PDB file of C-alpha atoms in Angstrom:
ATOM      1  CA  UNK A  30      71.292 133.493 147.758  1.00  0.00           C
ATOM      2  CA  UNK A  31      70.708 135.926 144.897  1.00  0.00           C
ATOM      3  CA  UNK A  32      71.967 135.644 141.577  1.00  0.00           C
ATOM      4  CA  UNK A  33      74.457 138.011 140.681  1.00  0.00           C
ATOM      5  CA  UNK A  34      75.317 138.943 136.966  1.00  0.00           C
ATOM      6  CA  UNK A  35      78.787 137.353 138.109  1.00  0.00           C
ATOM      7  CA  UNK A  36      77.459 134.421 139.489  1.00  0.00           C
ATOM      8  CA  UNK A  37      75.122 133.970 136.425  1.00  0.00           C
ATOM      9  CA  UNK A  38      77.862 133.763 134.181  1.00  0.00           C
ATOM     10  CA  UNK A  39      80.318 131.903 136.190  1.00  0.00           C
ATOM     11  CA  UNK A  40      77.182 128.883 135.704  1.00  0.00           C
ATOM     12  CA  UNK A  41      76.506 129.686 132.249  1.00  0.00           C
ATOM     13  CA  UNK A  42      80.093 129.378 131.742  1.00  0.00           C
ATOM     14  CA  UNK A  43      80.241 126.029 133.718  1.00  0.00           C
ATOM     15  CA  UNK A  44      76.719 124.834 131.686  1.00  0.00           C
ATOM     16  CA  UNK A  45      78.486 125.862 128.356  1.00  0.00           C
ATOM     17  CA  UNK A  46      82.196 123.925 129.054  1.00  0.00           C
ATOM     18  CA  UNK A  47      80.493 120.393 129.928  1.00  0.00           C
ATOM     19  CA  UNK A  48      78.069 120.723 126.649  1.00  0.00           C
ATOM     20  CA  UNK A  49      81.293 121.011 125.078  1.00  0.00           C
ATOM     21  CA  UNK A  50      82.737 118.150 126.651  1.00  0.00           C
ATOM     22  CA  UNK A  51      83.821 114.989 124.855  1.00  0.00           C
ATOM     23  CA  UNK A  52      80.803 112.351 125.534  1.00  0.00           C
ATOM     24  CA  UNK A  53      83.786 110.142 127.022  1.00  0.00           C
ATOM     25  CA  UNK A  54      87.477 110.303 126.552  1.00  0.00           C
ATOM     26  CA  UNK A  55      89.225 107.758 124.693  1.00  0.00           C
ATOM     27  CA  UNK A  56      92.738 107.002 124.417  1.00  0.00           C
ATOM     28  CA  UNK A  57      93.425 106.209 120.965  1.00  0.00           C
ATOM     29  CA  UNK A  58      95.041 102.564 120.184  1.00  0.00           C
ATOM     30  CA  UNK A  59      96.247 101.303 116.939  1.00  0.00           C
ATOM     31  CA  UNK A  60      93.898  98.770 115.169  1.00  0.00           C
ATOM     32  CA  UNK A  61      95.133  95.380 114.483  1.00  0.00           C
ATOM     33  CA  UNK A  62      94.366  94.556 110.921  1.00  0.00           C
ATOM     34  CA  UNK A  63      97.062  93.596 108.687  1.00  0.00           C
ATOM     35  CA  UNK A  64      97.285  96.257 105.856  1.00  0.00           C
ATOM     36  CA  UNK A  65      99.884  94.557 103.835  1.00  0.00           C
ATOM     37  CA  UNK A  66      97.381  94.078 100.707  1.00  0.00           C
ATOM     38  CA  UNK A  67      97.579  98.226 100.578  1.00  0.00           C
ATOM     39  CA  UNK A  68      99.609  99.157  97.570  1.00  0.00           C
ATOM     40  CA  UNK A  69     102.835 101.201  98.618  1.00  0.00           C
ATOM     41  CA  UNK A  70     102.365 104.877  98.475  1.00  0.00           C
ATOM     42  CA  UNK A  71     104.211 106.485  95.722  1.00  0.00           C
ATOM     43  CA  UNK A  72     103.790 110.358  97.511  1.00  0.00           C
ATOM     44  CA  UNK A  73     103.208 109.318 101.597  1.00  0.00           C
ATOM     45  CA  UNK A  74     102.664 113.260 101.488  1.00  0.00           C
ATOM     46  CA  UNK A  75     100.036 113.192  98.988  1.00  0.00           C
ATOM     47  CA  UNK A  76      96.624 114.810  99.446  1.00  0.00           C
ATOM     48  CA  UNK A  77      94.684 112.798  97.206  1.00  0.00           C
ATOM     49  CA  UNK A  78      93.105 109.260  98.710  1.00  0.00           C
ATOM     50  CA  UNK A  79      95.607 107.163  96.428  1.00  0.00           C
ATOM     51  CA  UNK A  80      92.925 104.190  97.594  1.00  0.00           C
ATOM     52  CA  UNK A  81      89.662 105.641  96.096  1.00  0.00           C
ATOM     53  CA  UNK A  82      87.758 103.157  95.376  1.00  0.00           C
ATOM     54  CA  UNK A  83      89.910 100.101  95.915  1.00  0.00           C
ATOM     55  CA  UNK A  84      87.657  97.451  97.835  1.00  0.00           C
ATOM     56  CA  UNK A  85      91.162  95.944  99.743  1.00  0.00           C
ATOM     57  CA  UNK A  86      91.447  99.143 100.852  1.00  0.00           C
ATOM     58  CA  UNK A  87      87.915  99.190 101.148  1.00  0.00           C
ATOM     59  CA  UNK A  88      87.774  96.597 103.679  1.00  0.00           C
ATOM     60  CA  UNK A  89      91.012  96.916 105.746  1.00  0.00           C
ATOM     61  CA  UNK A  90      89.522 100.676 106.722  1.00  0.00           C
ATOM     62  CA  UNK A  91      86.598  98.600 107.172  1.00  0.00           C
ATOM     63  CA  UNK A  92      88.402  96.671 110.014  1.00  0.00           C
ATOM     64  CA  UNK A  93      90.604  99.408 111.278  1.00  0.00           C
ATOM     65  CA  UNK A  94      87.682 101.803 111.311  1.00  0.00           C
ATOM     66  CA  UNK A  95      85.510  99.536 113.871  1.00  0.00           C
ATOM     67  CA  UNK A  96      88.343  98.750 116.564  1.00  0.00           C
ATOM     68  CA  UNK A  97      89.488 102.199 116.392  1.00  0.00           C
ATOM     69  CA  UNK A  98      87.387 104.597 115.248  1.00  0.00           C
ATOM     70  CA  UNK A  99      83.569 103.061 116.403  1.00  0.00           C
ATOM     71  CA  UNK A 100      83.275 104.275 119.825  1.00  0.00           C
ATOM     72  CA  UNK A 101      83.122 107.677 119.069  1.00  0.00           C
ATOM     73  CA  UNK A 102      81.977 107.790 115.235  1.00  0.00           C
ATOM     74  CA  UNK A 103      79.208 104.623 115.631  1.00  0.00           C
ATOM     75  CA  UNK A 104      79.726 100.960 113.933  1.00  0.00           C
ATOM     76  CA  UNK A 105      80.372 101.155 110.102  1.00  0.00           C
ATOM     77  CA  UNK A 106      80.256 104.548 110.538  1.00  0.00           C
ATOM     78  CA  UNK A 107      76.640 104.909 111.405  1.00  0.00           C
ATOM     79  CA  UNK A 108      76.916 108.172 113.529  1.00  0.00           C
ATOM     80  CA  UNK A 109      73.340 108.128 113.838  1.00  0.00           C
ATOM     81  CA  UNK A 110      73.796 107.323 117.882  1.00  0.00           C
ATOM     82  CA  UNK A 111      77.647 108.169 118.411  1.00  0.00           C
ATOM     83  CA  UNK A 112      79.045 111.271 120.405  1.00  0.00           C
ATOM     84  CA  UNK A 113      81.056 112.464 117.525  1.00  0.00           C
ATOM     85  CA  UNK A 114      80.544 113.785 114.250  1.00  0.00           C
ATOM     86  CA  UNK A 115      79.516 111.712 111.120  1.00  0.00           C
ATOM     87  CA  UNK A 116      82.493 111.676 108.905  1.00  0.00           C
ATOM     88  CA  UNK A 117      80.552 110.186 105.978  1.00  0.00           C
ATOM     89  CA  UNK A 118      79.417 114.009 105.366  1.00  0.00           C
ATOM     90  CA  UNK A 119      83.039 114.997 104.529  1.00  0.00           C
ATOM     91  CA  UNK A 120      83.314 115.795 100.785  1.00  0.00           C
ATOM     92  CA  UNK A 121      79.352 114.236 100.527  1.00  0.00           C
ATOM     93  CA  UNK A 122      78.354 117.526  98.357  1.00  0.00           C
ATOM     94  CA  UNK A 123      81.793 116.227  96.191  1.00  0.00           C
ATOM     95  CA  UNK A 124      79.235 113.934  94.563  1.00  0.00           C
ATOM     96  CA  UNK A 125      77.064 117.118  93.418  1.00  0.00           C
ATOM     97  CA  UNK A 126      79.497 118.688  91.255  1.00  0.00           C
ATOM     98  CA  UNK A 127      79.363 118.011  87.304  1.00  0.00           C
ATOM     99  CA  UNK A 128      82.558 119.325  86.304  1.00  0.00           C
ATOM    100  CA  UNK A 129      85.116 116.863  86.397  1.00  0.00           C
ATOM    101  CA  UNK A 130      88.259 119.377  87.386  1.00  0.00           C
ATOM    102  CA  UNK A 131      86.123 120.837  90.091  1.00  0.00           C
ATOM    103  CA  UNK A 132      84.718 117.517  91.445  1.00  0.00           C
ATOM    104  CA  UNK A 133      88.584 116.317  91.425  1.00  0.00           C
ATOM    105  CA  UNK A 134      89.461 119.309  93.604  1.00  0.00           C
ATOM    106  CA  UNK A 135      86.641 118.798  95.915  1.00  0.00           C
ATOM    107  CA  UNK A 136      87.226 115.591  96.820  1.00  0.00           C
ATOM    108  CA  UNK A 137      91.497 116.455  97.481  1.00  0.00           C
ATOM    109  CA  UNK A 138      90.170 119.411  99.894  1.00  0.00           C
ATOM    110  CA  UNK A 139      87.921 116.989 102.046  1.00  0.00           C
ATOM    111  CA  UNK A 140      90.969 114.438 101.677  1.00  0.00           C
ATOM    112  CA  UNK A 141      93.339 116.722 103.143  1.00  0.00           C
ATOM    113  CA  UNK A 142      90.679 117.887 105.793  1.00  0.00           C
ATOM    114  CA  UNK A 143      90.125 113.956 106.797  1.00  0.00           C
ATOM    115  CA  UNK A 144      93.432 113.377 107.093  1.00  0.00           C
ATOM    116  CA  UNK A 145      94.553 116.230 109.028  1.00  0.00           C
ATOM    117  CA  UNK A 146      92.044 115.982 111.188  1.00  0.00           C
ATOM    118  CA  UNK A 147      93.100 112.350 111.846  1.00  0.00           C
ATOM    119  CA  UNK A 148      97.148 113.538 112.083  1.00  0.00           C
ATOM    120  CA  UNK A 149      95.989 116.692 114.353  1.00  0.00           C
ATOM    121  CA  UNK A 150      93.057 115.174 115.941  1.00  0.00           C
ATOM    122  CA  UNK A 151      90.441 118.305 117.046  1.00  0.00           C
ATOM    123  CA  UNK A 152      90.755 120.596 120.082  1.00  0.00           C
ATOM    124  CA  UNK A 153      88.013 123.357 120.268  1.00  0.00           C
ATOM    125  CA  UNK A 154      88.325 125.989 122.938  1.00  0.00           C
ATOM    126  CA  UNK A 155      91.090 124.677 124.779  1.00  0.00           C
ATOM    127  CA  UNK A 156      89.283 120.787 124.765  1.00  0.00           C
ATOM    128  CA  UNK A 157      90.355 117.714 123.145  1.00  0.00           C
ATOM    129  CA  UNK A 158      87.443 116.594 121.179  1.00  0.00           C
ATOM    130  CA  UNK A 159      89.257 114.000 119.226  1.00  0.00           C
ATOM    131  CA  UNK A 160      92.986 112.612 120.145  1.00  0.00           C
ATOM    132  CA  UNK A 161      95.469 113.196 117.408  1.00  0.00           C
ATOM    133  CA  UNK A 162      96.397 109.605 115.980  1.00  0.00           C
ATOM    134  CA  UNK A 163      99.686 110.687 113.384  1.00  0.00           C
ATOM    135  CA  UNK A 164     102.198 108.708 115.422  1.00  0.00           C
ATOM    136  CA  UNK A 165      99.159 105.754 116.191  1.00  0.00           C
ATOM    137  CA  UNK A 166      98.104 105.367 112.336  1.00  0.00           C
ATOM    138  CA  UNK A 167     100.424 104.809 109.344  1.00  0.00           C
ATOM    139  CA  UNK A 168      99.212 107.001 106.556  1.00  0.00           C
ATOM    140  CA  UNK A 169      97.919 104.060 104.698  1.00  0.00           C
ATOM    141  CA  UNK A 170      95.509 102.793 107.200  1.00  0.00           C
ATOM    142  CA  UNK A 171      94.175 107.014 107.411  1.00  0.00           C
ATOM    143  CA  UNK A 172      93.750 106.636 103.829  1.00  0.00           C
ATOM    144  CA  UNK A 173      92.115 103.078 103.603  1.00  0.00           C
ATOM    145  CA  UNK A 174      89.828 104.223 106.527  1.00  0.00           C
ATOM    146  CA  UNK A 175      88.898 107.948 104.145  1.00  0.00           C
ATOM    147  CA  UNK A 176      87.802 104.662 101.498  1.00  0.00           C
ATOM    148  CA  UNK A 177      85.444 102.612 104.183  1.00  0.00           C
ATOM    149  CA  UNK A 178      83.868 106.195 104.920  1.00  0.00           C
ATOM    150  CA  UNK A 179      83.307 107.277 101.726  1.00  0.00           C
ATOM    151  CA  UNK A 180      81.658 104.221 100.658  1.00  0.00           C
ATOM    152  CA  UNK A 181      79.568 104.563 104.006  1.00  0.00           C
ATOM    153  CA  UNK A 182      78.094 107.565 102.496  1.00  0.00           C
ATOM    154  CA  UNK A 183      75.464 105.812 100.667  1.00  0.00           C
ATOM    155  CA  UNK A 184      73.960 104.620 103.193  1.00  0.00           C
ATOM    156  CA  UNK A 185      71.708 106.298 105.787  1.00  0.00           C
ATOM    157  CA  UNK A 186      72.657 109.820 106.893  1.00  0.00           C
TER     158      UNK A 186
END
């Protein structure tokens, strides 16, 4: 049967959509850590990590991270193997900027990038590449998970 320019790009479109695939799909389910040790947040709204660098927080996005974030994004974050992106690249080049206002404002953009993306989750061309999680994840856990991963980003990218 001869290739036609139609038939051609009816395959290439077919080739294309399952390279765009997820890897698997997942159905997002809520971690079971106990988050109480996270401070209440003063602005749930907030776009700032109100958790930087707290090591409870540290630790409980640890925990939440692995049971629900690990199939997709690799164990502790290691993305090295793991269908989905590497989140310890978001706000990395944060780290690079010397001016303190600047760096500040960095890091709130990738914050409010992280964290929509979690509320949202990520549909490209019509396909779910990550399930939203807003009603599966309080805002605290989001934010104490943004902590594990940014403390991740030291280590091999």
């Amino acid at each position: 049967m001869p290739h036609t320019p139609s038939r051609l790009a009816a395959i290439g479109l077919l080739c294309a959509s399952a390279l765009m695939a997820p890897a698997h799909a997942t159905t997002p389910r809520a971690p079971e850590v106990d988050s109480s040790a996270l401070a209440p947040l003063a602005n749930p709204d907030g776009e700032t990590n109100p958790y930087r660098n707290d090591p409870r927080a540290i630790a409980i996005g640890r925990d939440a991270f692995n049971q629900s974030c690990a199939s997709c994004h690799g164990v502790d974050a290691d993305a090295s193997r793991s269908p989905a992106p590497d989140l310890r690249r978001i706000g990395r080049l944060c780290a690079r900027v010397p001016e303190p206002d600047l760096k500040r404002r960095c890091l709130a953009d990738a914050d409010v990038y992280f964290r929509s993306t979690v509320e949202k989750g990520k549909i490209k061309l019509g396909i779910e590449h990550m399930p939203p999680w807003k009603d599966i994840l309080p805002t605290e856990l989001i934010w104490a998970i943004r902590s594990f991963v940014e403390t991740a980003q030291g280590q091999r990218l």
